[in-house]
């Protein structure tokens, strides 16, 4: 009798948590839709990344330095950017996380991050193919994969990067 009641309690708790997650996603999506953030367009982000690579060999390999994206934006933005609607804004991050890494950390930083992502996908594939992973491990793999996919389209704040490495540490 007690085990059956416990199973019903877990099922109700799981349903409640899924409902709360769904409502959180819906409310966040609604808020972002009504208050759209102003993001740098990908073509300008690419021009800034490649512009910073062309300065010198050391800057191509090591980038402009962490936290110096605003300086790179000011130096390497296309002059046509000043004709657009956001001419008076200075962006502190690129259009996506990978362009940001390429600009601030250079080829070395982007290569390191992509190597970590590649190793993650190798480990995830191995663990999912074995079928030995529990639901917590599968959730971690899904979360990390989602973070890597989102970073293709959106800039990643420091908290998201910290979350990525924390989840990766929990998985390993």
C-alpha positions in Angstrom: 0.0 0.0 0.0 2.8 2.4 0.9 4.8 1.7 -2.3 1.8 2.2 -4.5 1.0 5.6 -2.8 4.7 6.6 -3.2 4.6 5.8 -6.9 1.5 7.9 -7.3 3.2 10.7 -5.4 6.2 10.6 -7.7 4.0 10.6 -10.8 2.1 13.6 -9.5 5.3 15.5 -8.6 6.8 14.7 -12.0 3.6 16.0 -13.8 3.7 19.1 -11.7 7.3 19.8 -12.4 6.8 19.3 -16.2 3.9 21.7 -16.0 6.0 24.3 -14.3 8.8 23.9 -16.8 6.3 24.2 -19.7 4.8 27.4 -18.1 8.3 28.8 -17.6 9.1 28.3 -21.3 5.8 29.8 -22.4 6.2 32.9 -20.2 9.8 33.4 -21.2 9.0 33.0 -24.9 6.1 35.5 -24.5 8.4 38.0 -22.7 11.1 37.7 -25.3 8.6 38.1 -28.1 7.2 41.3 -26.6 10.6 42.7 -25.6 12.8 41.5 -28.3 16.5 42.0 -27.5 18.6 43.9 -30.0 21.2 41.5 -31.3 24.0 42.1 -33.7 23.3 40.6 -37.1 25.4 37.6 -38.1 27.0 39.2 -41.1 28.3 42.1 -39.0 29.5 39.6 -36.4 31.4 37.6 -39.0 33.0 40.8 -40.5 34.2 41.8 -37.0 35.6 38.3 -36.3 37.4 38.2 -39.6 38.6 41.8 -39.3 40.2 41.0 -35.9 41.9 37.9 -37.4 43.5 40.0 -40.2 45.4 42.4 -37.9 48.4 40.3 -36.9 49.4 36.7 -36.5 49.3 36.9 -32.7 45.8 38.5 -32.7 44.6 35.8 -35.2 45.8 33.1 -32.9 44.9 34.6 -29.5 42.2 37.2 -30.4 41.6 40.6 -29.0 41.4 39.3 -25.4 38.5 38.4 -23.2 36.2 41.3 -22.5 37.5 43.4 -25.4 34.7 42.7 -27.9 33.5 46.3 -27.6 36.9 47.5 -28.8 36.9 45.0 -31.7 33.3 46.1 -32.6 34.4 49.7 -32.7 37.5 49.0 -34.8 36.2 46.4 -37.3 32.6 47.1 -37.9 31.7 47.9 -41.5 31.1 51.6 -42.1 27.7 50.7 -43.6 26.7 49.7 -40.1 26.4 53.4 -39.3 23.6 53.8 -41.9 21.4 51.2 -40.1 18.9 51.7 -37.3 21.3 50.7 -34.6 24.1 53.1 -35.5 24.2 54.6 -32.0 24.7 51.3 -30.2 27.9 49.5 -29.2 27.6 45.8 -28.8 29.5 44.0 -26.1 29.0 40.5 -27.7 28.8 39.1 -31.2 25.8 37.7 -32.9 26.6 34.2 -31.6 28.9 32.6 -29.2 31.3 31.1 -31.7 31.9 34.4 -33.5 32.5 35.9 -30.0 35.1 33.3 -29.2 36.8 33.7 -32.5 37.0 37.5 -32.0 38.1 37.6 -28.4 40.0 34.3 -28.0 41.1 33.8 -31.6 41.6 30.6 -33.4 43.1 29.0 -30.3 40.1 29.7 -28.1 37.6 28.7 -30.7 39.5 25.5 -31.5 39.7 24.6 -27.8 35.9 25.1 -27.3 35.1 23.1 -30.5 37.5 20.3 -29.2 35.6 20.2 -25.9 32.3 20.1 -27.8 33.6 17.3 -30.1 34.8 15.3 -27.1 31.4 15.8 -25.4 29.6 14.4 -28.5 31.9 11.4 -28.5 31.2 10.7 -24.9 27.5 11.3 -25.3 27.2 9.0 -28.3 29.2 6.3 -26.5 27.0 6.5 -23.4 23.7 6.6 -25.3 24.7 3.7 -27.6 25.5 1.5 -24.5 22.1 2.2 -23.0 23.7 2.2 -19.6 22.9 5.8 -18.8 20.3 6.7 -16.2 17.7 9.5 -16.7 19.9 12.0 -15.0 22.7 11.4 -17.4 20.4 11.5 -20.4 19.1 14.9 -19.1 22.6 16.2 -18.7 23.5 15.1 -22.3 20.3 16.7 -23.6 20.9 20.0 -21.7 24.5 20.3 -22.9 23.6 19.5 -26.5 20.8 22.1 -26.3 23.2 24.7 -25.0 25.7 24.0 -27.8 22.9 24.3 -30.4 21.5 27.5 -29.0 25.0 29.1 -29.0 25.0 28.8 -32.8 22.2 31.3 -33.0 22.5 33.4 -29.9 25.3 35.1 -27.9 26.0 33.3 -24.6 26.3 35.4 -21.5 28.9 34.4 -18.8 26.3 32.6 -16.8 25.4 30.3 -19.7 29.1 29.5 -20.3 29.4 28.7 -16.5 26.3 26.5 -16.8 27.8 24.7 -19.8 31.0 23.8 -18.0 29.2 22.9 -14.7 26.9 20.5 -16.6 29.9 19.1 -18.4 31.6 18.5 -15.1 28.6 16.8 -13.7 28.4 14.5 -16.8 32.1 13.5 -16.6 
